[in-house]
Amino acid sequence: MEASVEQLVYVRDDEYTVARMSADGEPDFVATGRALAGVQPGETLRLFGEWGRHARHGRRFAVSGCERVTPSSVRAIRAYLGSGLIRGIGPKLAYAIVDHFGEATLKVIDGEPERLTEVVNIGPQRQGQIVQAWQEQKAIAALMVTLQGLGVSPLLAAKIHQVFGKDAEEVLATDPYQLIGRVRGIAFRIADRIALRAGVPERSPQRVKAALLDRLEAAGSRDGHCFVPVQVLVREAAQLIEQDQELVRPMVDALAGERRLVVETHPERPDEPVAYLKHVHSREVALTAQLTALLRARSTLPLRSFEEDAGLHDDQRAAVTMALTSTVSIITGGPGCGKSHTVKAIATVVRAAGGTVTLTAPTGKAAKRLSELTGMPAMTIHRMLAQQPDPDPETLFDERPSQADLIVVDEASMLDLHLATRLTAAVRPGSHLLLIGDSDQLPSIGAGDVLADLLRVTAIPRVELTHVFRQAGGSGIVQAAHRIRAGRLPATPGGGGFWFEELDDPAQAARRVAHLAMVAIPRKQGVDPGQVQVLCPMRKGETGATALGRLIQDQLNPATDDKPEHWSGSTVFRVGDRVMPIRNNYDKGVFNGETGTVTAVVREERAVEIRTDDGEQVTYGFDELDDLTHAYAISVHRSQGSEYPFVVAPIVAESGGVMLRRKLLYTLVTRAKAWVVLVGQREALELAVHRLGRRRDTGLARRLTLALDG
């Protein structure tokens, strides 16, 4: 039958879709199945399948296949144009266009688009926008058909078109490996499936090279490594394409000859060659040179000593002296050890002597927290690198923040190789660079382990703050964190800010976490549910961030007929949703880790509007929604640099508990300000406390040691 999509009800991660449909001569009905993947409200489909009855939901049409067809009736055309599929046309304008052209509407848009100006409120500019959007939608629909024929999800069509435009079909036919790394959601396996169906030979050099680069890229994005031993790289690539290692090994040298990767000796095992992606190797070399230059530069700080402050502990005074006398230095320490108070003391001394100070952090939330703790203005590293002067003269930033006499970087464990290289390149030799961090927290999301590497270089001055101050020592969170840091189980069930609730069943633990976050803690503490953050060690599984976030969203912000929403893949964005950018966007002025609320879904503009917690209004196009995630439940990695009044987290050994390790648990616990509640299995808690993660493969420490010794 032919039917129009009225509403998407549910889309699962495996693309199983539930949609409400309408068809001439039929009452509205529900259609289900993976064959519906990628359909949007307003589209007309030719459905193949059979009727059935669900025990709870009643009559349904199980779809085994579907084809997109051009809507032909006035009602279907009006629904299609008014659905937001064509940018620039909303429901009101759709009515006007269809009232004017009737059943010939789509033929006019496709063949005689200049006639659109016959409609009131459509001028040449709007007419051009509509024609462009119409052509884009046609191209995406054609790509969907192509991808379905290749056995690939049609949901990727819009992303491929966004990157390659009119060349998309040619790329799919001639070199699908170009998709890897350029189209979000396409890794080697999908590109390889397309390539093999397009006729690329299994043993082709093109395929082998793509597999090698994919394994190198995955080592960085998944595990944070900067290099991979060549022997390991060859073995993994051979397994990926199910070919002999003898076929793969020569392609490493070929890629090196093309300057797409770099092969050199292992930093600690001279007889073992390792491979870097070219851009990763370049950054590691550049960061080494830049840090060496900063360390060797003559200080230009106006003051090199200070009068001792009786309010400082001995190790804090040592840290102040170090920061004033060393051009590059590091302060580390756990929670409650006075890192922020020490930073404030250092900055106060420098400013009193007439020097300039810039306080920075990798994320907006971390910068805001640093500002609150020190009572001084702070900015993100990204803003500093943009060289934007602060409009308020009382902030005491100089005209170019990266050229200040003292630059303080808080949450330095979050610095990846890319950001650290950009940071040090911007610092003026002679300025003092002070890194503040907790080496026991999780390392950066991106490749590298910069803080840990610098702590391995003995020539770089550092002070570890170990004294826990009385006001912090009474906190159950601080006590639990220091026990975890030392490899000891926190006291359970706990108290005074830390609580562990034992539940063995993952499904029960997930429901309990959701109840605590939505009902129990807000009621007991008299706070809004927005003050409670759910953190998850994993993204997938019953207790993962995806499933828990969806569960909480359905309770706190359920779908209603009067609430606008838009499905992007298996994620639905509704007005009222709490969301978080997962990538920095300098044009929009938003950064990874910030949070906000969806205020509007504007179909005719194919966009979602968000108000950030700082009051900024930001717009994301439907084709940019991969840059957003819901903030109801997030991974521990996503929480780095942030602090929340109340934290609830599941701790279960689901899927082997692969993510459970000491740094992750320690980072999780230290995100809470007032209370942290862990729910789950005691053995999972023990596993997390005692399991140490593998050190990342990087060459920075060795390079820097050699450079400074030389």
XYZ file of C-alpha atoms in Angstrom:
710
model
C 0.000 0.000 0.000
C 0.966 3.653 -0.307
C 0.941 5.631 2.922
C 2.300 8.891 4.342
C 4.473 9.116 7.454
C 2.612 11.174 10.052
C 4.947 10.775 13.028
C 7.975 8.793 14.148
C 7.098 7.088 17.412
C 10.342 5.269 18.178
C 13.681 4.497 16.535
C 15.988 1.918 18.093
C 19.783 1.908 17.805
C 19.557 -1.026 15.373
C 17.273 1.184 13.185
C 14.074 -0.694 14.047
C 11.490 2.032 13.509
C 7.916 2.546 14.669
C 5.927 5.131 12.701
C 2.340 6.351 12.628
C 1.052 6.273 9.056
C -1.977 7.453 7.099
C -3.326 6.059 3.843
C -6.367 6.858 1.721
C -9.252 4.620 2.677
C -7.502 3.345 5.825
C -7.694 4.598 9.400
C -4.329 5.820 10.728
C -2.159 2.839 11.602
C 1.263 1.941 13.000
C 4.012 0.463 10.807
C 7.132 -1.193 12.215
C 10.423 -2.631 10.990
C 14.048 -1.920 10.114
C 13.048 -1.330 6.497
C 11.646 2.030 7.653
C 15.097 3.280 8.693
C 15.596 6.901 7.733
C 11.994 7.772 6.857
C 10.781 11.213 7.902
C 7.344 12.687 8.609
C 5.747 13.936 5.403
C 7.249 11.288 3.113
C 5.016 9.018 1.057
C 6.056 5.358 1.004
C 5.081 2.229 -0.863
C 5.032 -0.399 1.877
C 5.458 -4.153 1.592
C 4.688 -6.437 4.507
C 1.818 -7.970 6.418
C -0.717 -7.075 9.067
C -0.328 -8.410 12.569
C -1.414 -7.727 16.125
C 0.812 -6.747 19.042
C -0.244 -8.006 22.482
C -0.087 -4.491 23.996
C -0.294 -2.091 21.079
C -2.876 -3.775 18.851
C -3.022 -3.816 15.033
C 0.259 -3.113 13.253
C 1.773 -3.394 9.795
C 5.114 -5.225 9.840
C 7.147 -3.713 7.010
C 9.519 -5.987 5.112
C 10.378 -3.376 2.478
C 9.514 0.159 1.443
C 10.086 2.546 -1.436
C 9.849 6.323 -1.396
C 7.332 7.607 -3.924
C 6.385 11.095 -5.025
C 3.218 12.178 -3.209
C 0.358 12.677 -5.670
C -2.729 13.768 -3.748
C -3.189 17.354 -2.580
C -3.306 16.163 1.042
C -0.050 14.170 0.723
C 1.764 16.977 -1.111
C 0.692 19.492 1.526
C 1.908 17.174 4.320
C 5.201 16.591 2.485
C 5.994 20.263 1.961
C 4.773 21.276 5.428
C 6.819 18.641 7.247
C 10.091 20.559 7.119
C 11.761 18.212 4.645
C 12.261 21.157 2.277
C 14.098 23.987 4.011
C 12.265 27.294 3.712
C 8.759 25.820 3.544
C 6.649 25.591 6.694
C 3.025 24.507 7.117
C 1.532 27.925 6.225
C 3.600 28.365 3.087
C 2.936 24.739 2.100
C -0.811 25.446 2.194
C -0.347 28.542 0.048
C 1.785 26.756 -2.555
C -0.508 23.726 -2.823
C -3.638 25.903 -2.910
C -2.101 27.683 -5.903
C -0.718 24.736 -7.888
C -2.775 21.792 -6.610
C -1.665 18.316 -7.687
C 0.895 19.886 -10.078
C 2.836 21.450 -7.167
C 5.847 19.126 -7.177
C 6.084 19.171 -10.985
C 6.223 22.959 -10.833
C 8.944 22.986 -8.143
C 10.975 20.435 -10.116
C 10.447 21.651 -13.696
C 9.240 25.251 -13.536
C 10.617 26.607 -10.244
C 10.449 30.206 -11.476
C 6.656 29.970 -11.170
C 6.951 29.755 -7.359
C 7.061 33.558 -7.295
C 3.385 33.484 -8.316
C 2.652 32.575 -4.681
C 2.252 35.396 -2.151
C 5.296 35.819 0.140
C 7.689 34.019 -2.231
C 10.233 36.384 -3.726
C 13.337 35.545 -5.760
C 15.463 34.886 -2.661
C 12.958 32.512 -1.037
C 12.376 30.842 -4.400
C 16.118 30.193 -4.747
C 16.296 28.707 -1.246
C 13.374 26.381 -1.961
C 14.857 25.182 -5.254
C 18.237 24.492 -3.660
C 16.626 22.595 -0.771
C 14.460 20.618 -3.216
C 17.511 19.554 -5.223
C 19.359 18.558 -2.039
C 16.418 16.469 -0.866
C 16.214 14.709 -4.241
C 19.937 13.946 -4.122
C 19.676 12.572 -0.571
C 16.703 10.399 -1.537
C 18.683 8.996 -4.483
C 21.645 8.321 -2.179
C 19.350 6.449 0.208
C 18.314 4.128 -2.619
C 21.957 3.597 -3.576
C 22.982 2.815 0.006
C 20.104 0.391 0.492
C 21.226 -1.413 -2.638
C 24.721 -1.668 -1.149
C 23.376 -3.075 2.124
C 24.266 0.082 4.062
C 22.065 2.154 6.363
C 20.184 4.869 4.456
C 20.551 7.070 7.565
C 24.053 7.882 6.305
C 22.815 9.464 3.087
C 22.374 12.999 4.456
C 25.825 12.912 6.111
C 27.499 11.725 2.905
C 25.730 14.405 0.870
C 26.714 17.068 3.391
C 30.415 16.253 2.877
C 30.590 15.365 -0.831
C 27.556 17.125 -2.348
C 27.024 16.352 -6.027
C 30.119 14.119 -6.063
C 28.660 11.688 -3.512
C 27.480 9.065 -6.024
C 30.878 9.123 -7.782
C 32.730 8.670 -4.480
C 30.559 5.654 -3.623
C 31.274 4.146 -7.026
C 35.008 4.829 -7.332
C 36.669 5.332 -3.929
C 34.391 4.634 -0.943
C 37.413 4.636 1.399
C 37.319 8.451 1.163
C 34.274 8.242 3.434
C 36.383 7.077 6.407
C 37.119 9.900 8.810
C 35.259 12.445 6.702
C 31.702 11.220 7.229
C 30.694 10.782 10.850
C 29.483 7.256 11.526
C 31.443 5.639 8.701
C 34.439 3.585 9.741
C 36.348 1.015 7.720
C 33.775 -1.785 7.819
C 30.996 0.260 6.201
C 33.279 1.822 3.588
C 34.774 -1.602 2.871
C 31.334 -3.148 2.347
C 30.549 -0.436 -0.190
C 33.943 -0.819 -1.887
C 33.718 -4.595 -2.263
C 30.211 -4.344 -3.729
C 31.512 -1.638 -6.067
C 34.132 -4.084 -7.351
C 37.300 -3.150 -5.440
C 39.477 -6.321 -5.268
C 39.938 -7.839 -1.802
C 43.742 -7.727 -2.117
C 43.978 -4.267 -3.686
C 46.621 -1.873 -2.263
C 43.841 0.706 -1.875
C 41.957 -1.599 0.504
C 45.037 -2.640 2.498
C 46.167 0.972 2.991
C 42.696 1.963 4.158
C 42.733 -0.855 6.718
C 46.133 0.226 8.084
C 45.077 3.863 8.411
C 41.818 2.810 10.045
C 43.628 0.769 12.714
C 45.972 3.681 13.433
C 43.075 6.133 13.632
C 41.115 3.804 15.927
C 44.098 3.444 18.271
C 44.034 7.206 18.775
C 40.303 7.886 18.881
C 39.366 4.779 20.880
C 42.355 4.213 23.159
C 44.238 7.523 23.070
C 47.477 6.052 21.684
C 49.764 8.216 19.567
C 51.515 5.285 17.913
C 51.054 1.564 17.309
C 53.901 -0.987 17.088
C 54.214 -1.916 13.412
C 53.945 -5.614 14.214
C 50.646 -5.032 16.032
C 49.381 -2.693 13.310
C 50.069 -5.225 10.543
C 48.410 -8.030 12.491
C 45.276 -5.997 13.262
C 44.926 -4.716 9.691
C 45.360 -8.244 8.312
C 42.652 -9.511 10.648
C 40.368 -6.668 9.636
C 40.498 -7.550 5.929
C 41.059 -11.297 6.469
C 44.279 -11.367 4.456
C 47.857 -12.568 5.050
C 50.252 -10.300 6.938
C 52.736 -10.698 4.054
C 50.309 -8.726 1.885
C 49.916 -5.997 4.481
C 53.499 -5.320 5.654
C 54.758 -3.693 2.395
C 51.867 -1.246 2.467
C 53.229 0.263 5.722
C 56.337 1.329 3.812
C 54.186 2.513 0.912
C 52.135 4.755 3.205
C 55.324 6.065 4.792
C 56.603 6.887 1.301
C 53.370 8.788 0.654
C 53.945 10.690 3.936
C 50.611 9.486 5.337
C 52.281 7.793 8.286
C 55.682 7.891 9.990
C 57.710 4.880 11.095
C 60.402 5.236 13.761
C 61.848 3.272 16.660
C 59.873 2.681 19.844
C 60.610 5.307 22.545
C 61.503 2.585 25.055
C 62.356 -0.442 22.848
C 64.842 0.569 20.130
C 64.517 -2.728 18.257
C 60.750 -2.331 17.750
C 59.473 0.010 14.996
C 56.274 1.948 15.603
C 53.896 3.800 13.272
C 52.298 7.225 13.753
C 49.703 8.973 11.663
C 51.561 11.849 10.026
C 49.619 14.632 11.752
C 49.988 12.980 15.185
C 53.749 12.628 14.739
C 54.035 16.263 13.616
C 52.189 17.463 16.718
C 54.296 15.387 19.086
C 57.492 16.757 17.538
C 56.136 20.326 17.569
C 54.984 20.083 21.192
C 58.421 18.843 22.204
C 60.134 21.770 20.489
C 57.690 24.328 21.904
C 57.956 23.084 25.482
C 61.743 22.967 25.215
C 61.789 26.584 24.040
C 59.478 27.696 26.858
C 61.512 25.854 29.495
C 64.787 27.366 28.275
C 63.460 30.914 27.818
C 64.513 33.646 30.216
C 61.629 34.643 32.488
C 59.967 38.011 31.870
C 57.774 37.784 34.972
C 57.899 41.098 36.896
C 58.254 39.290 40.236
C 60.368 36.248 41.120
C 59.648 35.962 44.871
C 56.895 36.749 47.346
C 56.329 37.460 51.002
C 55.225 34.249 52.687
C 51.508 34.005 53.348
C 50.750 32.547 56.759
C 47.487 31.172 55.369
C 49.324 28.785 53.055
C 50.487 25.292 53.903
C 54.175 24.407 53.357
C 53.556 22.571 50.071
C 51.387 25.457 48.847
C 54.181 27.943 49.561
C 56.581 25.691 47.666
C 54.143 25.659 44.746
C 53.903 29.468 44.719
C 57.693 29.836 44.703
C 57.987 27.274 41.889
C 55.365 28.998 39.722
C 57.104 32.364 40.154
C 60.576 31.032 39.305
C 59.923 28.393 36.601
C 58.722 29.180 33.114
C 56.945 25.821 32.894
C 55.740 24.038 36.025
C 53.051 21.666 37.282
C 50.920 21.549 40.431
C 49.104 18.280 41.115
C 46.977 17.002 43.959
C 43.718 15.354 44.878
C 40.449 16.974 45.996
C 40.535 19.174 49.072
C 44.284 19.829 48.834
C 43.995 23.528 47.996
C 44.940 23.662 44.313
C 42.518 26.516 43.562
C 43.549 28.514 46.640
C 47.181 28.132 45.570
C 46.359 29.377 42.069
C 44.616 32.408 43.554
C 47.674 33.176 45.712
C 50.018 32.944 42.706
C 47.794 35.113 40.498
C 47.377 37.708 43.254
C 51.149 38.030 43.702
C 51.768 38.432 39.956
C 49.033 41.029 39.528
C 50.178 42.966 42.591
C 53.587 43.284 40.908
C 51.983 44.680 37.743
C 51.996 41.441 35.782
C 49.160 40.058 33.674
C 47.508 36.701 34.315
C 45.265 34.498 32.177
C 43.347 31.686 33.866
C 42.155 28.996 31.459
C 40.675 25.508 31.322
C 39.847 23.098 28.481
C 36.039 23.415 28.812
C 33.592 26.194 29.546
C 32.355 24.491 32.701
C 35.889 23.965 33.990
C 36.714 27.620 33.303
C 33.562 28.765 35.103
C 34.383 26.533 38.072
C 37.968 27.878 38.191
C 36.599 31.423 38.197
C 34.185 30.615 41.041
C 36.889 28.948 43.151
C 39.513 31.663 42.703
C 37.221 34.684 42.509
C 39.044 35.708 39.317
C 37.927 35.667 35.659
C 38.799 32.609 33.590
C 38.282 31.582 29.984
C 38.476 28.442 27.875
C 41.741 27.609 26.164
C 39.895 27.842 22.839
C 38.838 31.397 23.532
C 42.344 32.299 24.601
C 43.735 30.831 21.390
C 41.234 32.875 19.392
C 43.030 35.910 20.867
C 39.766 37.573 21.861
C 40.252 40.431 24.323
C 37.750 40.495 27.155
C 35.368 43.468 26.815
C 35.427 44.185 30.550
C 38.541 46.198 31.505
C 38.183 45.154 35.144
C 39.000 41.517 34.273
C 42.712 42.470 33.991
C 43.237 40.305 30.907
C 45.705 41.932 28.576
C 44.909 42.566 24.912
C 46.179 39.130 23.897
C 45.443 36.574 26.617
C 48.014 34.030 25.428
C 50.721 36.667 25.821
C 50.111 37.229 29.537
C 53.006 37.054 31.998
C 51.429 34.017 33.672
C 49.097 31.536 31.983
C 47.400 29.014 34.247
C 45.782 25.905 32.726
C 43.439 24.092 35.097
C 42.206 20.496 34.552
C 45.407 19.812 32.621
C 44.704 16.060 32.558
C 42.170 16.894 29.823
C 44.840 18.271 27.481
C 45.215 16.058 24.433
C 48.139 16.270 22.032
C 46.316 18.540 19.586
C 45.169 21.122 22.141
C 48.483 21.108 24.026
C 50.371 21.786 20.790
C 48.115 24.729 19.933
C 48.391 26.050 23.495
C 52.184 26.022 23.741
C 52.550 27.503 20.247
C 50.596 30.558 21.423
C 52.552 31.181 24.647
C 55.216 33.886 24.458
C 58.721 32.658 25.464
C 59.509 34.160 28.847
C 55.916 33.925 30.047
C 55.204 31.385 32.779
C 53.005 28.401 31.919
C 51.528 26.713 34.987
C 49.613 23.448 34.575
C 47.187 22.433 37.327
C 45.838 18.911 37.319
C 45.102 15.640 38.991
C 47.127 12.892 37.358
C 44.820 10.260 38.854
C 41.870 11.449 36.785
C 41.021 10.097 33.361
C 43.290 11.286 30.553
C 42.026 13.306 27.605
C 39.382 12.022 25.203
C 41.693 12.733 22.279
C 45.036 11.076 21.572
C 47.907 11.661 23.984
C 48.415 11.767 27.741
C 50.116 15.121 28.057
C 50.001 15.714 31.814
C 51.165 12.189 32.647
C 53.945 12.478 30.058
C 55.190 15.784 31.463
C 55.226 14.337 34.975
C 57.578 11.635 33.688
C 60.097 14.311 32.605
C 62.230 14.981 35.686
C 63.515 18.297 34.341
C 60.052 19.880 34.576
C 59.455 21.398 38.042
C 56.403 20.100 39.890
C 54.825 20.172 43.338
C 52.245 17.701 44.573
C 49.825 19.088 47.147
C 49.070 16.324 49.646
C 47.671 18.079 52.702
C 43.875 17.657 52.919
C 42.404 20.694 54.624
C 40.034 20.225 57.546
C 36.969 21.690 55.851
C 37.440 19.279 52.930
C 38.534 16.322 55.048
C 35.090 15.999 56.596
C 33.493 15.400 53.191
C 32.517 11.820 52.407
C 33.265 12.544 48.755
C 36.835 13.666 49.495
C 37.414 10.712 51.824
C 36.093 8.230 49.250
C 38.163 9.845 46.475
C 41.416 9.606 48.417
C 40.749 5.978 49.313
C 40.084 5.151 45.656
C 43.208 7.085 44.659
C 45.218 4.882 47.038
C 43.662 1.679 45.679
C 41.401 1.123 48.693
C 37.662 0.552 48.745
C 35.649 3.520 49.996
C 33.610 2.899 53.116
C 30.236 1.411 52.146
C 27.363 2.006 52.199
C 28.984 5.338 53.068
C 27.661 8.636 54.297
C 28.417 12.331 54.548
C 28.234 12.924 50.806
C 29.126 9.420 49.532
C 26.720 6.488 49.355
C 26.847 3.013 47.802
C 23.625 1.070 47.309
C 24.098 -2.597 46.433
C 21.967 -4.075 43.623
C 23.167 -7.061 41.604
C 20.743 -6.959 38.662
C 21.772 -4.408 35.972
C 18.161 -3.729 34.942
C 17.181 -3.027 38.558
C 20.246 -0.835 38.994
C 19.297 1.194 35.912
C 15.749 1.744 37.150
C 17.011 2.680 40.616
C 19.492 5.202 39.198
C 16.722 6.797 37.133
C 14.387 6.955 40.151
C 17.067 8.514 42.340
C 17.850 11.132 39.708
C 14.265 12.011 38.825
C 12.383 11.562 42.095
C 14.183 10.533 45.290
C 17.089 13.009 45.413
C 15.108 16.036 44.136
C 12.373 15.314 46.696
C 14.721 14.711 49.635
C 17.089 17.594 48.856
C 14.432 20.008 47.637
C 16.120 20.577 44.265
C 15.157 20.436 40.618
C 16.023 17.175 38.753
C 18.337 19.310 36.614
C 20.658 19.547 39.636
C 21.187 15.769 39.563
C 23.565 14.374 36.939
C 23.627 10.695 35.949
C 27.132 9.546 34.997
C 27.771 6.192 33.333
C 31.036 4.260 32.967
C 29.827 2.985 29.587
C 27.730 4.297 26.703
C 26.067 0.999 25.713
C 24.162 -1.655 27.647
C 21.257 -1.516 30.113
C 23.188 0.782 32.432
C 24.869 2.742 29.642
C 24.408 6.448 29.007
C 22.257 5.888 25.897
C 19.668 3.604 27.533
C 19.538 5.507 30.827
C 19.312 8.853 29.060
C 16.377 7.642 26.987
C 14.651 6.251 30.076
C 14.986 9.562 31.918
C 14.005 11.611 28.867
C 10.799 9.579 28.447
C 9.885 10.324 32.074
C 10.974 13.954 32.405
C 10.149 15.146 28.889
C 7.781 12.685 27.183
C 6.365 13.125 23.698
C 3.082 15.024 23.460
C 1.042 16.105 20.441
C 1.753 19.783 21.100
C 5.502 19.392 21.700
C 7.673 19.788 18.552
C 10.351 17.134 18.047
C 12.772 15.860 15.430
C 14.316 12.413 15.068
C 17.979 12.305 14.054
C 18.773 8.629 13.562
C 17.756 6.881 16.774
C 17.803 10.106 18.820
C 14.810 12.385 19.253
C 15.233 16.051 20.169
C 12.186 17.654 21.808
C 11.477 21.125 23.084
C 12.480 21.036 26.759
C 15.256 18.449 26.350
C 18.526 18.900 28.231
C 21.388 18.670 25.719
C 25.162 18.959 25.553
C 27.511 19.760 22.649
C 30.079 16.979 22.222
C 32.337 18.967 19.903
C 33.713 22.477 20.058
C 32.129 24.835 17.561
C 33.984 28.124 17.396
C 31.502 29.684 14.955
C 28.616 29.051 17.334
C 30.681 29.844 20.435
C 29.821 26.556 22.150
C 32.221 24.009 23.554
C 32.268 20.366 24.511
C 30.695 19.776 27.921
C 28.440 22.833 28.115
C 24.753 22.190 28.729
C 21.568 23.808 27.543
C 17.866 23.317 26.825
C 16.072 22.877 23.498
C 13.730 25.854 23.144
C 12.377 25.313 19.621
C 12.269 22.858 16.722
C 11.824 24.974 13.585
C 10.832 22.603 10.789
C 10.792 25.118 7.939
C 14.379 26.078 8.801
C 15.314 22.448 9.576
C 16.899 23.589 12.802
C 16.861 23.145 16.577
C 17.273 26.180 18.828
C 19.041 25.866 22.185
C 19.498 28.206 25.113
C 22.732 27.425 26.948
C 22.911 27.556 30.730
C 24.871 30.794 30.297
C 21.902 32.353 28.477
C 23.285 32.206 24.927
C 20.929 31.306 22.053
C 22.442 28.767 19.627
C 21.005 27.165 16.488
C 21.874 23.683 15.201
C 20.718 22.566 11.752
C 19.160 19.107 11.457
C 22.351 18.067 9.634
C 24.459 19.170 12.639
C 22.669 17.192 15.356
C 25.474 14.623 15.534
C 27.290 17.366 17.449
C 24.705 17.178 20.251
C 23.861 14.543 22.818
C 21.248 14.436 25.528
C 22.539 15.474 28.936
C 20.169 13.358 31.040
C 22.862 10.672 31.362
C 26.405 11.122 30.063
C 29.622 9.150 30.095
C 32.217 9.846 32.782
C 34.575 10.991 30.027
C 32.060 13.654 28.979
C 31.880 14.934 32.568
C 35.579 15.832 32.806
C 36.140 19.394 33.920
C 32.585 19.691 35.231
C 31.142 19.582 38.724
C 27.535 18.819 39.679
C 25.671 19.258 42.981
C 24.464 15.645 42.938
C 25.798 12.670 40.968
C 24.185 9.235 40.573
C 25.947 6.413 38.743
C 25.456 2.713 38.000
C 28.428 0.491 38.844
C 27.904 -2.951 37.297
C 30.195 -5.396 35.508
C 27.953 -5.378 32.443
C 29.739 -6.580 29.260
C 32.684 -7.625 31.414
C 32.980 -4.154 32.929
C 35.613 -3.245 30.349
C 35.485 0.442 31.248
C 35.669 -0.055 35.023
C 39.049 1.065 36.284
C 40.445 3.225 39.043
C 40.874 6.485 37.147
C 37.337 6.316 35.813
C 35.825 5.677 39.264
C 37.991 8.395 40.814
C 36.961 10.896 38.125
C 33.308 9.958 38.594
C 33.337 10.438 42.364
C 35.170 13.765 42.194
C 32.550 15.265 39.837
C 30.084 15.573 42.751
C 29.859 18.633 44.944
C 27.322 17.623 47.642
C 26.459 13.941 47.151
C 27.508 11.037 44.940
C 25.408 7.859 44.965
C 26.715 4.663 43.376
C 24.234 1.889 42.628
C 25.261 -1.610 41.636
C 27.441 -4.618 42.349
C 30.032 -4.726 45.103
C 32.333 -6.855 42.926
C 32.092 -4.207 40.185
C 33.103 -1.519 42.690
C 36.044 -3.656 43.791
C 37.021 -4.271 40.162
C 37.006 -0.533 39.447
C 39.114 0.288 42.509
C 41.788 -2.334 41.858
C 42.044 -2.334 38.056
C 44.665 0.006 36.624
C 44.268 1.076 33.025
C 47.019 0.515 30.496
C 49.340 3.454 29.937
C 48.851 5.148 26.602
C 51.516 4.682 23.941
C 53.088 8.094 23.442
C 56.568 9.360 22.682
C 56.356 12.828 24.219
C 58.116 12.058 27.519
C 61.059 10.411 25.790
C 61.375 13.160 23.147
C 61.262 15.899 25.773
C 63.769 14.172 28.039
C 66.226 13.804 25.132
C 65.684 17.403 24.028
C 66.258 18.835 27.501
C 69.275 16.590 28.162
C 70.772 17.785 24.909
